[in-house]
């Protein structure tokens, strides 16, 4: 075991000289310089503009959102129907078909972009059409990732995926 040594300071510490602490309010009020006034008014002007902008955005957002939501609703329905038809045509292809691998790659690209686009939309998360589509795409994608693009989907899984596609399509027609 090593012997413990006592560490002693070799130099003396100098005491701090007492300096008065000045408040910013005192220095600002004491110096009525023209250079201080523009910065204070500029920051107040900026805060005022930010406040007005925030209030205006809060007031106008409910007015502008229904129009934007209506266009995204139509886009969601259109893109979901396209993905449904692409899934149906891809999973019903024969494994000996020469372009099955390309169709699977295209389906995976399409489904990944659909999921990435609509997964973040909080208004869509509770919808039955989104839930069923997401579940079906997850099953299809998981199968092709695990077994390869030329592996056929088993009959039991295929029927479940097609049922989910049917229920998603029915929910889309009902606006759900």
mmCIF file of N, CA, C and O in Angstrom, residues 24-66:
data_model
loop_
_atom_site.group_PDB
_atom_site.id
_atom_site.type_symbol
_atom_site.label_atom_id
_atom_site.label_comp_id
_atom_site.label_asym_id
_atom_site.label_seq_id
_atom_site.Cartn_x
_atom_site.Cartn_y
_atom_site.Cartn_z
ATOM 1 N N UNK A 24 -28.123 46.220 -13.147
ATOM 2 C CA UNK A 24 -28.265 46.707 -14.512
ATOM 3 C C UNK A 24 -29.247 47.870 -14.565
ATOM 4 O O UNK A 24 -29.130 48.761 -15.382
ATOM 5 N N UNK A 25 -30.231 47.842 -13.681
ATOM 6 C CA UNK A 25 -31.203 48.924 -13.664
ATOM 7 C C UNK A 25 -30.559 50.237 -13.255
ATOM 8 O O UNK A 25 -30.859 51.289 -13.791
ATOM 9 N N UNK A 26 -29.651 50.163 -12.304
ATOM 10 C CA UNK A 26 -28.986 51.375 -11.839
ATOM 11 C C UNK A 26 -28.081 51.925 -12.928
ATOM 12 O O UNK A 26 -28.070 53.116 -13.202
ATOM 13 N N UNK A 27 -27.326 51.040 -13.597
ATOM 14 C CA UNK A 27 -26.421 51.525 -14.636
ATOM 15 C C UNK A 27 -27.192 52.044 -15.834
ATOM 16 O O UNK A 27 -26.794 53.006 -16.451
ATOM 17 N N UNK A 28 -28.319 51.442 -16.160
ATOM 18 C CA UNK A 28 -29.092 51.909 -17.298
ATOM 19 C C UNK A 28 -29.758 53.242 -16.983
ATOM 20 O O UNK A 28 -29.784 54.144 -17.805
ATOM 21 N N UNK A 29 -30.273 53.357 -15.766
ATOM 22 C CA UNK A 29 -30.929 54.601 -15.396
ATOM 23 C C UNK A 29 -29.909 55.722 -15.212
ATOM 24 O O UNK A 29 -30.189 56.874 -15.505
ATOM 25 N N UNK A 30 -28.735 55.382 -14.726
ATOM 26 C CA UNK A 30 -27.728 56.410 -14.474
ATOM 27 C C UNK A 30 -27.155 56.943 -15.774
ATOM 28 O O UNK A 30 -26.869 58.132 -15.895
ATOM 29 N N UNK A 31 -26.971 56.078 -16.738
ATOM 30 C CA UNK A 31 -26.410 56.543 -17.998
ATOM 31 C C UNK A 31 -27.539 56.721 -18.994
ATOM 32 O O UNK A 31 -28.126 55.763 -19.466
ATOM 33 N N UNK A 32 -27.871 57.923 -19.270
ATOM 34 C CA UNK A 32 -28.932 58.219 -20.238
ATOM 35 C C UNK A 32 -28.280 58.477 -21.575
ATOM 36 O O UNK A 32 -28.368 59.550 -22.146
ATOM 37 N N UNK A 33 -27.609 57.477 -22.036
ATOM 38 C CA UNK A 33 -26.891 57.534 -23.297
ATOM 39 C C UNK A 33 -27.879 57.255 -24.427
ATOM 40 O O UNK A 33 -28.819 56.483 -24.266
ATOM 41 N N UNK A 34 -27.690 57.831 -25.572
ATOM 42 C CA UNK A 34 -28.591 57.587 -26.697
ATOM 43 C C UNK A 34 -28.359 56.215 -27.313
ATOM 44 O O UNK A 34 -29.207 55.690 -27.989
ATOM 45 N N UNK A 35 -27.211 55.592 -27.052
ATOM 46 C CA UNK A 35 -26.938 54.274 -27.619
ATOM 47 C C UNK A 35 -27.701 53.180 -26.890
ATOM 48 O O UNK A 35 -27.926 52.115 -27.427
ATOM 49 N N UNK A 36 -28.111 53.400 -25.645
ATOM 50 C CA UNK A 36 -28.835 52.389 -24.880
ATOM 51 C C UNK A 36 -30.305 52.383 -25.283
ATOM 52 O O UNK A 36 -30.927 51.352 -25.381
ATOM 53 N N UNK A 37 -30.866 53.499 -25.565
ATOM 54 C CA UNK A 37 -32.292 53.600 -25.860
ATOM 55 C C UNK A 37 -32.712 52.830 -27.107
ATOM 56 O O UNK A 37 -33.712 52.133 -27.073
ATOM 57 N N UNK A 38 -31.972 52.890 -28.232
ATOM 58 C CA UNK A 38 -32.431 52.128 -29.397
ATOM 59 C C UNK A 38 -32.444 50.626 -29.172
ATOM 60 O O UNK A 38 -33.324 49.948 -29.644
ATOM 61 N N UNK A 39 -31.489 50.074 -28.419
ATOM 62 C CA UNK A 39 -31.481 48.626 -28.225
ATOM 63 C C UNK A 39 -32.651 48.196 -27.359
ATOM 64 O O UNK A 39 -33.240 47.151 -27.578
ATOM 65 N N UNK A 40 -32.995 49.007 -26.363
ATOM 66 C CA UNK A 40 -34.132 48.666 -25.518
ATOM 67 C C UNK A 40 -35.429 48.754 -26.321
ATOM 68 O O UNK A 40 -36.290 47.889 -26.221
ATOM 69 N N UNK A 41 -35.572 49.778 -27.137
ATOM 70 C CA UNK A 41 -36.794 49.893 -27.915
ATOM 71 C C UNK A 41 -36.844 48.854 -29.029
ATOM 72 O O UNK A 41 -37.915 48.389 -29.395
ATOM 73 N N UNK A 42 -35.680 48.457 -29.549
ATOM 74 C CA UNK A 42 -35.653 47.426 -30.588
ATOM 75 C C UNK A 42 -36.083 46.088 -30.026
ATOM 76 O O UNK A 42 -36.818 45.341 -30.675
ATOM 77 N N UNK A 43 -35.655 45.772 -28.789
ATOM 78 C CA UNK A 43 -36.076 44.497 -28.209
ATOM 79 C C UNK A 43 -37.559 44.535 -27.863
ATOM 80 O O UNK A 43 -38.252 43.540 -27.999
ATOM 81 N N UNK A 44 -38.066 45.680 -27.421
ATOM 82 C CA UNK A 44 -39.494 45.793 -27.146
ATOM 83 C C UNK A 44 -40.290 45.693 -28.434
ATOM 84 O O UNK A 44 -41.351 45.083 -28.482
ATOM 85 N N UNK A 45 -39.767 46.261 -29.491
ATOM 86 C CA UNK A 45 -40.432 46.191 -30.779
ATOM 87 C C UNK A 45 -40.473 44.753 -31.281
ATOM 88 O O UNK A 45 -41.476 44.284 -31.791
ATOM 89 N N UNK A 46 -39.392 44.029 -31.088
ATOM 90 C CA UNK A 46 -39.338 42.632 -31.503
ATOM 91 C C UNK A 46 -40.323 41.796 -30.695
ATOM 92 O O UNK A 46 -41.037 40.968 -31.248
ATOM 93 N N UNK A 47 -40.378 42.015 -29.396
ATOM 94 C CA UNK A 47 -41.327 41.270 -28.562
ATOM 95 C C UNK A 47 -42.762 41.582 -28.964
ATOM 96 O O UNK A 47 -43.609 40.710 -29.001
ATOM 97 N N UNK A 48 -43.005 42.844 -29.264
ATOM 98 C CA UNK A 48 -44.346 43.244 -29.671
ATOM 99 C C UNK A 48 -44.734 42.554 -30.970
ATOM 100 O O UNK A 48 -45.837 42.032 -31.108
ATOM 101 N N UNK A 49 -43.797 42.513 -31.913
ATOM 102 C CA UNK A 49 -44.092 41.852 -33.187
ATOM 103 C C UNK A 49 -44.310 40.354 -33.001
ATOM 104 O O UNK A 49 -45.193 39.762 -33.632
ATOM 105 N N UNK A 50 -43.507 39.727 -32.147
ATOM 106 C CA UNK A 50 -43.683 38.303 -31.885
ATOM 107 C C UNK A 50 -45.030 38.027 -31.243
ATOM 108 O O UNK A 50 -45.707 37.053 -31.578
ATOM 109 N N UNK A 51 -45.432 38.875 -30.327
ATOM 110 C CA UNK A 51 -46.720 38.688 -29.667
ATOM 111 C C UNK A 51 -47.870 38.847 -30.654
ATOM 112 O O UNK A 51 -48.799 38.037 -30.675
ATOM 113 N N UNK A 52 -47.791 39.870 -31.481
ATOM 114 C CA UNK A 52 -48.844 40.093 -32.471
ATOM 115 C C UNK A 52 -48.903 38.928 -33.457
ATOM 116 O O UNK A 52 -49.981 38.448 -33.815
ATOM 117 N N UNK A 53 -47.759 38.444 -33.870
ATOM 118 C CA UNK A 53 -47.715 37.318 -34.801
ATOM 119 C C UNK A 53 -48.303 36.063 -34.177
ATOM 120 O O UNK A 53 -49.070 35.331 -34.823
ATOM 121 N N UNK A 54 -47.960 35.798 -32.917
ATOM 122 C CA UNK A 54 -48.477 34.607 -32.251
ATOM 123 C C UNK A 54 -49.989 34.681 -32.075
ATOM 124 O O UNK A 54 -50.702 33.697 -32.301
ATOM 125 N N UNK A 55 -50.489 35.836 -31.693
ATOM 126 C CA UNK A 55 -51.932 35.996 -31.505
ATOM 127 C C UNK A 55 -52.667 35.857 -32.838
ATOM 128 O O UNK A 55 -53.704 35.197 -32.934
ATOM 129 N N UNK A 56 -52.112 36.453 -33.881
ATOM 130 C CA UNK A 56 -52.729 36.349 -35.202
ATOM 131 C C UNK A 56 -52.751 34.906 -35.685
ATOM 132 O O UNK A 56 -53.758 34.435 -36.228
ATOM 133 N N UNK A 57 -51.663 34.190 -35.476
ATOM 134 C CA UNK A 57 -51.616 32.780 -35.887
ATOM 135 C C UNK A 57 -52.622 31.953 -35.107
ATOM 136 O O UNK A 57 -53.275 31.064 -35.669
ATOM 137 N N UNK A 58 -52.765 32.229 -33.820
ATOM 138 C CA UNK A 58 -53.718 31.480 -33.004
ATOM 139 C C UNK A 58 -55.155 31.749 -33.440
ATOM 140 O O UNK A 58 -56.000 30.860 -33.418
ATOM 141 N N UNK A 59 -55.419 32.981 -33.854
ATOM 142 C CA UNK A 59 -56.775 33.319 -34.282
ATOM 143 C C UNK A 59 -57.080 32.752 -35.666
ATOM 144 O O UNK A 59 -58.158 32.222 -35.911
ATOM 145 N N UNK A 60 -56.120 32.827 -36.578
ATOM 146 C CA UNK A 60 -56.368 32.422 -37.957
ATOM 147 C C UNK A 60 -56.211 30.927 -38.207
ATOM 148 O O UNK A 60 -56.715 30.421 -39.204
ATOM 149 N N UNK A 61 -55.513 30.199 -37.350
ATOM 150 C CA UNK A 61 -55.277 28.780 -37.614
ATOM 151 C C UNK A 61 -56.555 27.961 -37.696
ATOM 152 O O UNK A 61 -56.690 27.123 -38.584
ATOM 153 N N UNK A 62 -57.553 28.145 -36.829
ATOM 154 C CA UNK A 62 -58.786 27.360 -37.004
ATOM 155 C C UNK A 62 -59.531 27.707 -38.286
ATOM 156 O O UNK A 62 -60.232 26.870 -38.842
ATOM 157 N N UNK A 63 -59.367 28.918 -38.758
ATOM 158 C CA UNK A 63 -60.056 29.332 -39.976
ATOM 159 C C UNK A 63 -59.406 28.689 -41.198
ATOM 160 O O UNK A 63 -60.079 28.248 -42.118
ATOM 161 N N UNK A 64 -58.075 28.608 -41.196
ATOM 162 C CA UNK A 64 -57.356 28.103 -42.362
ATOM 163 C C UNK A 64 -57.202 26.595 -42.377
ATOM 164 O O UNK A 64 -57.003 26.014 -43.427
ATOM 165 N N UNK A 65 -57.285 25.933 -41.242
ATOM 166 C CA UNK A 65 -57.054 24.497 -41.186
ATOM 167 C C UNK A 65 -58.095 23.646 -41.915
ATOM 168 O O UNK A 65 -57.728 22.679 -42.554
ATOM 169 N N UNK A 66 -59.383 23.930 -41.862
ATOM 170 C CA UNK A 66 -60.328 23.061 -42.573
ATOM 171 C C UNK A 66 -60.058 22.965 -44.068
ATOM 172 O O UNK A 66 -60.197 21.902 -44.655
#
